[in-house]
XYZ file of C-alpha atoms in Angstrom:
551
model
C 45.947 -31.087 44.354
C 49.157 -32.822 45.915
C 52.694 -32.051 43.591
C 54.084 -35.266 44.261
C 53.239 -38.915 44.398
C 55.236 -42.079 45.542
C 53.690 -45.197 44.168
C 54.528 -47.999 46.140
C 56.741 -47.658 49.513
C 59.812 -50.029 47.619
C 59.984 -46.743 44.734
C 63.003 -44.676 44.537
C 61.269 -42.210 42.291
C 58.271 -39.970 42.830
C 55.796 -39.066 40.500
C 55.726 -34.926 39.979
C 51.755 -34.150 39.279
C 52.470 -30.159 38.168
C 55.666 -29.112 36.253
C 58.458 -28.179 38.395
C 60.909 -26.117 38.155
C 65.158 -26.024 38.640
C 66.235 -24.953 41.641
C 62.304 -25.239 43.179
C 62.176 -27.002 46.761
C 59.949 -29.080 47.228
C 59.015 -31.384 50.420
C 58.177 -35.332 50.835
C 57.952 -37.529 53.255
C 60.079 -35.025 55.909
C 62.984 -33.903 53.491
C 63.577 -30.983 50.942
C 64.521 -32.131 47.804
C 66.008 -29.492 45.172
C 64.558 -30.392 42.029
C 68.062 -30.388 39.529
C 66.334 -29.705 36.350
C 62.896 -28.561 35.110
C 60.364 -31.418 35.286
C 57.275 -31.256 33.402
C 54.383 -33.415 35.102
C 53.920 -36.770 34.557
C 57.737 -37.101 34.694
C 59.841 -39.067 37.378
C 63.172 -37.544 39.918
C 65.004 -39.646 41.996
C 64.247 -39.151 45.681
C 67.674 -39.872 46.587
C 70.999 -39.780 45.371
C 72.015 -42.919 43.019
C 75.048 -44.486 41.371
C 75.982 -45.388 38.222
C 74.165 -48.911 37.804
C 71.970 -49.182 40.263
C 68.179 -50.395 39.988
C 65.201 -47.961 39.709
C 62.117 -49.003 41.201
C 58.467 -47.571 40.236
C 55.367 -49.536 41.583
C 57.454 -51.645 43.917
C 59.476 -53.223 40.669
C 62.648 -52.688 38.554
C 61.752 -50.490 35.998
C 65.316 -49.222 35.015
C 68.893 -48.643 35.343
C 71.355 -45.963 36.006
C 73.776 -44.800 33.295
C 75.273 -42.266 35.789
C 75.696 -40.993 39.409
C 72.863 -38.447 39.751
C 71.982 -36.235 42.891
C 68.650 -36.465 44.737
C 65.819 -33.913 42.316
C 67.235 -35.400 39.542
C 64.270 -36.389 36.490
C 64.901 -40.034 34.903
C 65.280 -39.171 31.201
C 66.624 -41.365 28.147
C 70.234 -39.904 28.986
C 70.894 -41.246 32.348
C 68.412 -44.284 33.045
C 67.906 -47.233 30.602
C 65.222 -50.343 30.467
C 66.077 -53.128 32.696
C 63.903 -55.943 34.990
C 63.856 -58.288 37.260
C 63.581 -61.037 35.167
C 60.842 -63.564 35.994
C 60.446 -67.443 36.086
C 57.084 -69.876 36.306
C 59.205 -72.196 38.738
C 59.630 -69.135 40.845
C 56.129 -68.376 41.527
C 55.020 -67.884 44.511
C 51.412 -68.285 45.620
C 49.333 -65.369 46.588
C 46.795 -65.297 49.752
C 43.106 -65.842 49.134
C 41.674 -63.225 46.660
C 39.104 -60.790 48.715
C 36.356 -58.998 45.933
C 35.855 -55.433 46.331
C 31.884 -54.230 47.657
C 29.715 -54.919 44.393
C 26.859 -53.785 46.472
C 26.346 -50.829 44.179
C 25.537 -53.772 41.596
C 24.047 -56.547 42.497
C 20.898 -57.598 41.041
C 22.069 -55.349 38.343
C 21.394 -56.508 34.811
C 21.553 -55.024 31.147
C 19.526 -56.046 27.794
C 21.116 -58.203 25.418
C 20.698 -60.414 22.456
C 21.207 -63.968 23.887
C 23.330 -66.766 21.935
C 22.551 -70.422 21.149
C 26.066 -71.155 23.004
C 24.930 -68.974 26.070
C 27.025 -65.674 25.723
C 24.959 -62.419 25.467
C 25.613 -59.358 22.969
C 26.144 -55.866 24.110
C 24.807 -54.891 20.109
C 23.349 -57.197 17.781
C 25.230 -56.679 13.870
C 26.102 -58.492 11.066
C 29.057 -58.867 9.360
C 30.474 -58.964 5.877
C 33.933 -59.979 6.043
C 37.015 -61.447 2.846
C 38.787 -64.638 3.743
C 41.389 -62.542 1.479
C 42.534 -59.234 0.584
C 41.196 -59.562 -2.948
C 37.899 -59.616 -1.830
C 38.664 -56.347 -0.342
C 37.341 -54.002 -3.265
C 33.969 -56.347 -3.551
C 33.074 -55.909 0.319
C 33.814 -51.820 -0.386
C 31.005 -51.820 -3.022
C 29.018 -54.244 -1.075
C 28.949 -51.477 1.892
C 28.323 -48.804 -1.083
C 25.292 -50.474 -2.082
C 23.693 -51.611 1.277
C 24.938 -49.037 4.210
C 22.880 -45.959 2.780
C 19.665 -48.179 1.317
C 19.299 -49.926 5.053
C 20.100 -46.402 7.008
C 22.870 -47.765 8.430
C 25.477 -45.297 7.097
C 27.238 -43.059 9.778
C 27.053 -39.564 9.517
C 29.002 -37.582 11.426
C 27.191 -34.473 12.828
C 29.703 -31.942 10.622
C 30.413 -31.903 7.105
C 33.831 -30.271 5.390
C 32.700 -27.595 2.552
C 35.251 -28.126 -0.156
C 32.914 -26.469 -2.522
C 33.952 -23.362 -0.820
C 37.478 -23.903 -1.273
C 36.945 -24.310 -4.906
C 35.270 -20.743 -5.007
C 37.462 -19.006 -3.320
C 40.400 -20.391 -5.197
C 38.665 -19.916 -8.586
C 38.129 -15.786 -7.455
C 42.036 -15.481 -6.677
C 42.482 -16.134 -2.766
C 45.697 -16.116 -1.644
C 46.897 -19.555 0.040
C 46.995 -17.690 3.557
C 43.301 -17.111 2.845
C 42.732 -20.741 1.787
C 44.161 -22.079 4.970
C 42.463 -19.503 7.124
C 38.684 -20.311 5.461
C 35.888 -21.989 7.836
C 35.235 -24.963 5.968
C 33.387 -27.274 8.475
C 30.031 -26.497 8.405
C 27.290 -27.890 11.016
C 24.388 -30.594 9.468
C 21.712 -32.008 10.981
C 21.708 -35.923 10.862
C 18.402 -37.320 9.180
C 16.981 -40.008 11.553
C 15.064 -42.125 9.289
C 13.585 -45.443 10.876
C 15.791 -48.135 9.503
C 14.083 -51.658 7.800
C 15.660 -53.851 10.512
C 15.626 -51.853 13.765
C 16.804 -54.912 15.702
C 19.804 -54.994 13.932
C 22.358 -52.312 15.453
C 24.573 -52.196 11.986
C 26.191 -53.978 8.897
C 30.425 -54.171 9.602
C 32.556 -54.353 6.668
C 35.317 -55.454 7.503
C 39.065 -55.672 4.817
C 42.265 -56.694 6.039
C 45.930 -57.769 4.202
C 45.957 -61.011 4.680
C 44.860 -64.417 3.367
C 47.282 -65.072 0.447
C 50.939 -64.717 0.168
C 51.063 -64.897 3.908
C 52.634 -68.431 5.785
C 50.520 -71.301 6.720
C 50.730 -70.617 9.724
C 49.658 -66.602 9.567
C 47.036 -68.115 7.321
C 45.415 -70.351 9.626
C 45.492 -67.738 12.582
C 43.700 -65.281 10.382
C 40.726 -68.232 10.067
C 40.584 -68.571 13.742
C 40.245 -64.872 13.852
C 37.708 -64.729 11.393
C 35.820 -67.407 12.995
C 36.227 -65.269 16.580
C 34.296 -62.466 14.965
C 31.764 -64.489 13.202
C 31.121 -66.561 16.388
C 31.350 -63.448 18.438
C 28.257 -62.913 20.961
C 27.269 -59.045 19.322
C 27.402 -60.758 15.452
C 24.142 -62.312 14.662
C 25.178 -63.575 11.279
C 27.632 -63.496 8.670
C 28.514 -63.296 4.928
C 32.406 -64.359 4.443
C 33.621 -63.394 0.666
C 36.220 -66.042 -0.800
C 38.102 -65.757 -4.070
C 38.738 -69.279 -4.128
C 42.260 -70.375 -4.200
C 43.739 -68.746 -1.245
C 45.588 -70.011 1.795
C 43.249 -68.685 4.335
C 40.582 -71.611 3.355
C 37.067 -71.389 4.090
C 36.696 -75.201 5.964
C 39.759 -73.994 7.809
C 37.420 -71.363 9.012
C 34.310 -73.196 9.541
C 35.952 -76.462 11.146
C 37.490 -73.294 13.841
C 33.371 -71.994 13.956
C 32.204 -75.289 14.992
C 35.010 -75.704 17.713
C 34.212 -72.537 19.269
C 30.555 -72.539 19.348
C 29.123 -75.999 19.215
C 25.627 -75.897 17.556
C 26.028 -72.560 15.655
C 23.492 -71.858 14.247
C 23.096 -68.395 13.499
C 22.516 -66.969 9.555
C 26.381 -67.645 7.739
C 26.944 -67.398 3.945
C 30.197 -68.235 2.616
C 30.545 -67.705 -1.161
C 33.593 -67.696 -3.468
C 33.932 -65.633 -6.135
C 35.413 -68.495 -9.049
C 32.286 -69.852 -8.285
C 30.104 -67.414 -9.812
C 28.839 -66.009 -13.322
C 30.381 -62.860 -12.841
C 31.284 -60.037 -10.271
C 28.528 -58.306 -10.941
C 26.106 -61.844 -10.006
C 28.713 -62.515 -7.311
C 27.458 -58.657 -5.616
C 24.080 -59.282 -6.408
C 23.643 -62.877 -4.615
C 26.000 -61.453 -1.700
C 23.094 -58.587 -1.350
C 20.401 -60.926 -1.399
C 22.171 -63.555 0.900
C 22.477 -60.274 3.418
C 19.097 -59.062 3.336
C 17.346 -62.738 3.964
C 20.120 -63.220 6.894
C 19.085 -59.196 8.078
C 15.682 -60.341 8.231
C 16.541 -63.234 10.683
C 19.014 -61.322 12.534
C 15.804 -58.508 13.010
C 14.164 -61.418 15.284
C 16.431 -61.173 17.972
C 15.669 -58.286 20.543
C 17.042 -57.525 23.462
C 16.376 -59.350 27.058
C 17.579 -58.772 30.709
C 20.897 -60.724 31.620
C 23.270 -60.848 34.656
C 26.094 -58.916 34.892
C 28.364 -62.181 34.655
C 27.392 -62.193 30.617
C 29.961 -59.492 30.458
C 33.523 -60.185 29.293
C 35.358 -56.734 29.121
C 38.217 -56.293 27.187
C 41.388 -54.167 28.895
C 43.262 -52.037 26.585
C 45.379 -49.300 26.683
C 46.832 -46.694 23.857
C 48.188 -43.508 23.469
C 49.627 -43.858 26.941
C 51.258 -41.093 29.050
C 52.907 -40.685 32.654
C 49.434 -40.508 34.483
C 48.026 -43.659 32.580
C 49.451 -46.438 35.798
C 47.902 -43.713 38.883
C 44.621 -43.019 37.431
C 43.024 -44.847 34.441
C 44.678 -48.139 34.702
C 43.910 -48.466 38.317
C 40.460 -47.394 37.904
C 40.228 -49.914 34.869
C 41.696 -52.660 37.301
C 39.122 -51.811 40.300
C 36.487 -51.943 37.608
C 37.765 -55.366 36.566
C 37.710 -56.674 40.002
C 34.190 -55.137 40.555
C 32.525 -57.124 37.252
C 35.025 -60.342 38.481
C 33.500 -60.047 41.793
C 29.987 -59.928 39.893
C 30.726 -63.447 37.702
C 31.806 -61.436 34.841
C 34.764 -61.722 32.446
C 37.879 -59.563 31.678
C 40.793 -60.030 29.366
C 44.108 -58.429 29.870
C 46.017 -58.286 26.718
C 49.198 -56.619 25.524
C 52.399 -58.738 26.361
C 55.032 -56.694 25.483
C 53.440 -54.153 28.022
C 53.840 -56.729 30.457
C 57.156 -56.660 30.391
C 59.037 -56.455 34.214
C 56.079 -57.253 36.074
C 55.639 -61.067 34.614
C 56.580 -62.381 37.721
C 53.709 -60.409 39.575
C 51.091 -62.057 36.983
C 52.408 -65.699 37.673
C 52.003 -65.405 41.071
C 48.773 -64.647 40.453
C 48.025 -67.690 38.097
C 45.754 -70.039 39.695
C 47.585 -73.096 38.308
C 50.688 -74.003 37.546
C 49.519 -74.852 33.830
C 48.666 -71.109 33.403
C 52.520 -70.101 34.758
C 53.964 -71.701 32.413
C 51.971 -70.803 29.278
C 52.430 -67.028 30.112
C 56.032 -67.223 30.712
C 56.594 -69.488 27.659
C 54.339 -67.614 25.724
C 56.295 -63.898 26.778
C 59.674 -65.641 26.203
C 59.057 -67.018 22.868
C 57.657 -63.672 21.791
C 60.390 -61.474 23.105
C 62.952 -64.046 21.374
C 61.166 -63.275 17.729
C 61.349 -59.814 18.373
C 65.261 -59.639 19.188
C 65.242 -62.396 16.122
C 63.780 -59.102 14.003
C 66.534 -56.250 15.476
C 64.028 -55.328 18.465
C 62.575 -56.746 21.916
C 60.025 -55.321 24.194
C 62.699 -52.811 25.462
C 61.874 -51.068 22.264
C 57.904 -51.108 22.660
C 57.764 -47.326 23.925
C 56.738 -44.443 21.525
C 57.882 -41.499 21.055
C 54.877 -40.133 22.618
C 55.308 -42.292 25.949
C 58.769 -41.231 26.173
C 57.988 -37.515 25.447
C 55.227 -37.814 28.367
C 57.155 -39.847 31.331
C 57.115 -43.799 30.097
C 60.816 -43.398 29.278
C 61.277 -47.537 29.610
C 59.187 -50.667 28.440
C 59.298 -51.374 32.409
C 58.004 -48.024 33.283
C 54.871 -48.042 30.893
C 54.675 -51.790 31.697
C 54.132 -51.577 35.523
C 51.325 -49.101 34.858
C 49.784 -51.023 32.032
C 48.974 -54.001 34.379
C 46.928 -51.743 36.587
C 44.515 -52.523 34.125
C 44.049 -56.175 35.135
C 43.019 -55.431 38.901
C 44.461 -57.427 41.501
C 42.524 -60.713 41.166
C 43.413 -63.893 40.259
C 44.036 -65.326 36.388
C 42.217 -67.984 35.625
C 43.530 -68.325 32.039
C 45.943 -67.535 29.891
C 45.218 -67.964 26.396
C 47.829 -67.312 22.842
C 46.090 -65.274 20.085
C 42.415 -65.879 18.756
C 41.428 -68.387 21.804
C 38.383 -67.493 23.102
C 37.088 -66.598 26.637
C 36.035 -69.638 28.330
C 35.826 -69.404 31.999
C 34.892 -66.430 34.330
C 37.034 -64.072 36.189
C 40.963 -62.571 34.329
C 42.092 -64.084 31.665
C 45.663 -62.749 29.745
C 45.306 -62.774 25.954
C 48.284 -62.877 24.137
C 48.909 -59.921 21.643
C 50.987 -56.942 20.686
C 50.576 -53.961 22.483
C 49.999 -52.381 18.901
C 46.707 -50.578 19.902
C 44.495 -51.877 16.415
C 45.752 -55.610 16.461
C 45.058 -55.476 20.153
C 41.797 -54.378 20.015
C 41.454 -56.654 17.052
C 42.373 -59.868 19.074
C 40.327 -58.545 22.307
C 37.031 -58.876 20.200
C 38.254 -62.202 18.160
C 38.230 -63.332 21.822
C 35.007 -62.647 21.999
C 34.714 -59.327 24.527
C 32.047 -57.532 24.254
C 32.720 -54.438 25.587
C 36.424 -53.056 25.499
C 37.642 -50.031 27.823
C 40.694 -48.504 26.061
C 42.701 -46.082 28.240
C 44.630 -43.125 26.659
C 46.807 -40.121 28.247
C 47.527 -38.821 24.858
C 44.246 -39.598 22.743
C 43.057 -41.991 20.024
C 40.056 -42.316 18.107
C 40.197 -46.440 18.107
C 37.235 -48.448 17.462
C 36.173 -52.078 17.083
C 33.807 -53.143 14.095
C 31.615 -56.008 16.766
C 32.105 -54.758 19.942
C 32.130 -50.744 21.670
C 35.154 -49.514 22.574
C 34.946 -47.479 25.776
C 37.493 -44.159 25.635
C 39.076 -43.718 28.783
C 41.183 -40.539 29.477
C 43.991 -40.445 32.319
C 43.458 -36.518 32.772
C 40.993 -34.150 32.391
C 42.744 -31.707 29.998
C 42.614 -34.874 27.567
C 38.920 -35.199 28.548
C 38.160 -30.956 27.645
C 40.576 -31.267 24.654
C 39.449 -34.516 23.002
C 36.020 -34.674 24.093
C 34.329 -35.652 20.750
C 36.387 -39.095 21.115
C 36.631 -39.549 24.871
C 33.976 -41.197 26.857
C 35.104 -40.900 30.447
C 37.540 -38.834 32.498
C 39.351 -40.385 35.368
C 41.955 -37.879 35.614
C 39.157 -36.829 38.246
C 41.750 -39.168 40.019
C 44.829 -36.654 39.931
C 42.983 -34.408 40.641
C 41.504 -35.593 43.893
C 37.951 -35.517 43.234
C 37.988 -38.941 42.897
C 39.607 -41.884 44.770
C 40.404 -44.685 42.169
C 37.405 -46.611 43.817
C 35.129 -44.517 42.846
C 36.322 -43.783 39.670
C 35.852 -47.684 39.173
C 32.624 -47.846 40.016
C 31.461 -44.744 37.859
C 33.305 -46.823 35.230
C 31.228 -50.122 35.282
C 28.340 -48.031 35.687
C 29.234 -46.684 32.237
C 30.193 -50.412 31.070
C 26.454 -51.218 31.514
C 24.806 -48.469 30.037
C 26.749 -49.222 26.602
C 25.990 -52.658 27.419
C 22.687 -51.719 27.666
C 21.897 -49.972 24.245
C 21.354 -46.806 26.342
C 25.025 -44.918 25.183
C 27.237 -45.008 21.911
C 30.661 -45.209 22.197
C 31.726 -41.703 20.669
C 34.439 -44.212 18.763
C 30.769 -46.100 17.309
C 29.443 -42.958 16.632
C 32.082 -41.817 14.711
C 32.367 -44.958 12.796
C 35.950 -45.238 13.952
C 36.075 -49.082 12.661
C 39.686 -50.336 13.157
C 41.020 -54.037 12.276
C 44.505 -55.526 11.596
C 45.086 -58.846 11.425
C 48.221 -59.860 13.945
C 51.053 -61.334 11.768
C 53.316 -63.318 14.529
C 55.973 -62.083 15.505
C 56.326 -58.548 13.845
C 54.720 -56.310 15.983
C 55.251 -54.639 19.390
């Protein structure tokens, strides 16, 4: 395994890929370099030496700026570089050479079994969903998931159980608290596998959110378009939508969205309001029935063979760390160019982790149209976050910082990776669906949950999520693939990983081939044939986007 990387030939930084020491010599490209403090890997030094205010460059962009003159060996921390970019304009764009596919030999003729759509998209699982048009339908669609999940087999039982009884014992005979917190209280169970009334049906998906009421108009009427994502969404073969009655987020608001987005719906969809009925108790009890007719019409659908090109993959990235842009990004993007390539569908989201290499992306707009939507739609978002006391300077965490992505620039540039290198053929603002083949760029935060949240209102139906640092995301409607930048993640983190490209680091791999084992894995979730570990934990994450707040 190499000790250094140089991303692109324009960089003034390399990449160390083991921890370094002060004082250690190391060689590139011809020269010794004396490394001028410890550097942990995954961190950046300077390759030569630099003045106060000049440019860093990382992936052949501006990425930064010098606070101070700094010799050659020198790491780029908080305390001498700070976020800066090259700034980017539509009416600057400059048009890119024809697009050349990678080989999809590996996949053509390639299909995976799906539950096809009356508006022609094809689902990867085939649920149904019980979802509030407001937050105070929150605690009814709780004891709605009480009363059905267990009765239909469809609740999740993790393969582990915590013995608290245990605890209880051992306190009640006098154990000290160092005993307490030294006890073995996770004890192994085996899962009962009972065959479930609908086995066509993959699972019920509860889903509660904040919103609704109290909210603007305009927050309001995004959260119906949202809604009207997920019920139209290719994996949801019908709905029941809970409505108090008197909220903002209106049911027609919601339907008149359904009917735009999915001419000729016609799938099972119940939408009941609550000042409507006798009681609560009648309002649960006609919700139940209402499910288990629509259950027995969802159970109808199985699955059937369809092309690759029914895929629309969602690109997402959390938890990110310094190896995130050279191995699972880039493997994400070749991926994304492989199922492009194939007719497919990907959406890169994110747009505050787009930040420095906006330019890059309108060049690679296929109209003029698209150019200017992305840059208005990056410009107007940055402006309401410096309108709050932030910007997408501020987007990194602590744990990016702590592992190498010490500017927005930085963690940007590698974030992109994720798109590939083809063309965009759409740019579309929060809760628009997919329409058209090939990349599209979805606007939302880079807020891993909303993200993921807006990716399946979209309508993806499979999302690959890359991590260097770990999270258990999920998706109610659509599989969220785990992707892990390095294989000490993958060891640690197993039981919510699904795939190791740090195979990339450490050269077993090239990022082609770590691609390709990728989409292989896209299709065998797509398929029915592997759970996401995030599905199997029942790791079921959505937040609503409210405008403007979020990074």
């Amino acid at each position: 395994m190499n000790k250094l990387l140089k991303l692109h030939p324009k960089d003034n930084v390399i990449v160390a890929l083991q921890d370094l020491k002060k004082n250690e010599i190391v060689h590139f490209d011809g020269t010794d370099i004396i490394i001028q403090e410890d550097t942990s890997s995954k961190h950046k030094f300077i390759e030569n030496d630099m003045s106060e205010g000049e440019h860093i460059y990382m992936y052949g962009v501006i990425v930064g700026k010098t606070l101070k003159n700094m010799l050659k060996g020198t790491p780029i921390t908080l305390a001498n570089v700070v976020h800066d970019t090259g700034g980017f304009s539509a009416d600057n764009k400059e048009a890119e050479g024809g697009w050349v596919a990678p080989n999809i030999d590996r996949f053509k003729g390639k299909t995976f079994n799906g539950y096809h759509r009356e508006n022609g998209t094809v689902g990867t699982q085939n649920l149904w969903l019980v979802v509030p048009l407001v937050f105070c339908e929150n605690r009814n669609i709780l004891k709605l998931k009480e009363v059905l999940e267990s009765a239909l087999e469809y609740k999740n039982d993790v393969n582990y159980g915590v013995d608290v009884d245990l605890l209880i014992d051992k306190y009640k005979s006098g154990s000290s608290t160092e005993e307490l917190l030294s006890t073995d209280v996770l004890v192994s169970r085996d899962q009962k596998i009972k065959k479930r009334v609908f086995p066509n049906v993959d699972g019920i998906k509860f889903l509660t959110h904040d919103a609704g009421c109290g909210c603007n108009r305009q927050d309001a009427h995004a959260l119906c378009e949202l809604l009207a994502g997920y019920v139209t969404h290719p994996n949801v073969a019908g709905a029941t939508v809970l409505s108090l009655g008197c909220q903002n987020a209106e049911d027609k608001i919601m339907l008149e969205a359904i009917k735009r987005k999915s001419p000729g719906f016609n799938r099972p969809l119940h939408v009941l309001e609550q000042q409507e009925s006798l009681s609560e108790k009648e309002f649960i009890a006609d919700a139940v029935r209402k499910i288990f007719v629509g259950l027995i019409e969802a159970n109808k659908n199985e699955r059937k063979p369809a092309p690759l090109s029914k895929l629309t993959v969602g690109l997402e990235c959390g938890g990110s760390d310094g190896f995130s842009g050279i191995s699972a990004n880039p493997a994400t993007g070749y991926m994304s160019d492989l199922l492009v390539g194939l007719g497919g569908a990907t959406i890169l989201s994110e747009f505050p982790e787009l930040n420095g290499v906006e330019q890059e992306l309108i060049n690679r707009c296929d109209t003029d149209e698209n150019s200017e939507k992305f840059s208005t739609l990056m410009t107007k978002y940055n402006e309401s976050a410096i309108a709050v006391g932030s910007g997408f300077h501020a987007n990194p965490s602590p744990g990016n910082i702590k592992d190498g992505l010490i500017t927005d620039a930085i963690k940007s540039a590698g974030a992109a990776k994720k798109g590939g290198t083809s063309p965009i053929v759409d740019v579309l603002d929060y809760t628009e669906e997919v329409k058209k083949p090939g990349l599209s760029m979805l606007c939302t935060p880079g807020n891993d949950v909303e993200s993921t949240t807006g990716l399946a209102g979209s309508w993806a139906n499979v999302i690959v999520f890359t991590t260097g640092l770990g999270t258990p995301t999920g998706n109610p409607v659509t599989p969220v693939i785990k992707v892990s930048s390095n294989t000490k993640l993958f060891n640690k983190m197993n039981d919510i990983i699904d795939f190791d490209a740090g195979t990339v680091i450490t050269g077993l791999q090239t990022i082609e081939e770590s691609g390709e084992d990728l989409l292989d894995m896209v299709i065998r979730v797509a398929n029915g044939e592997v759970m996401t570990k995030a599905d199997a934990l029942g790791q079921e994450d959505f937040i609503f986007w409210k405008r403007g707040v979020s990074l």
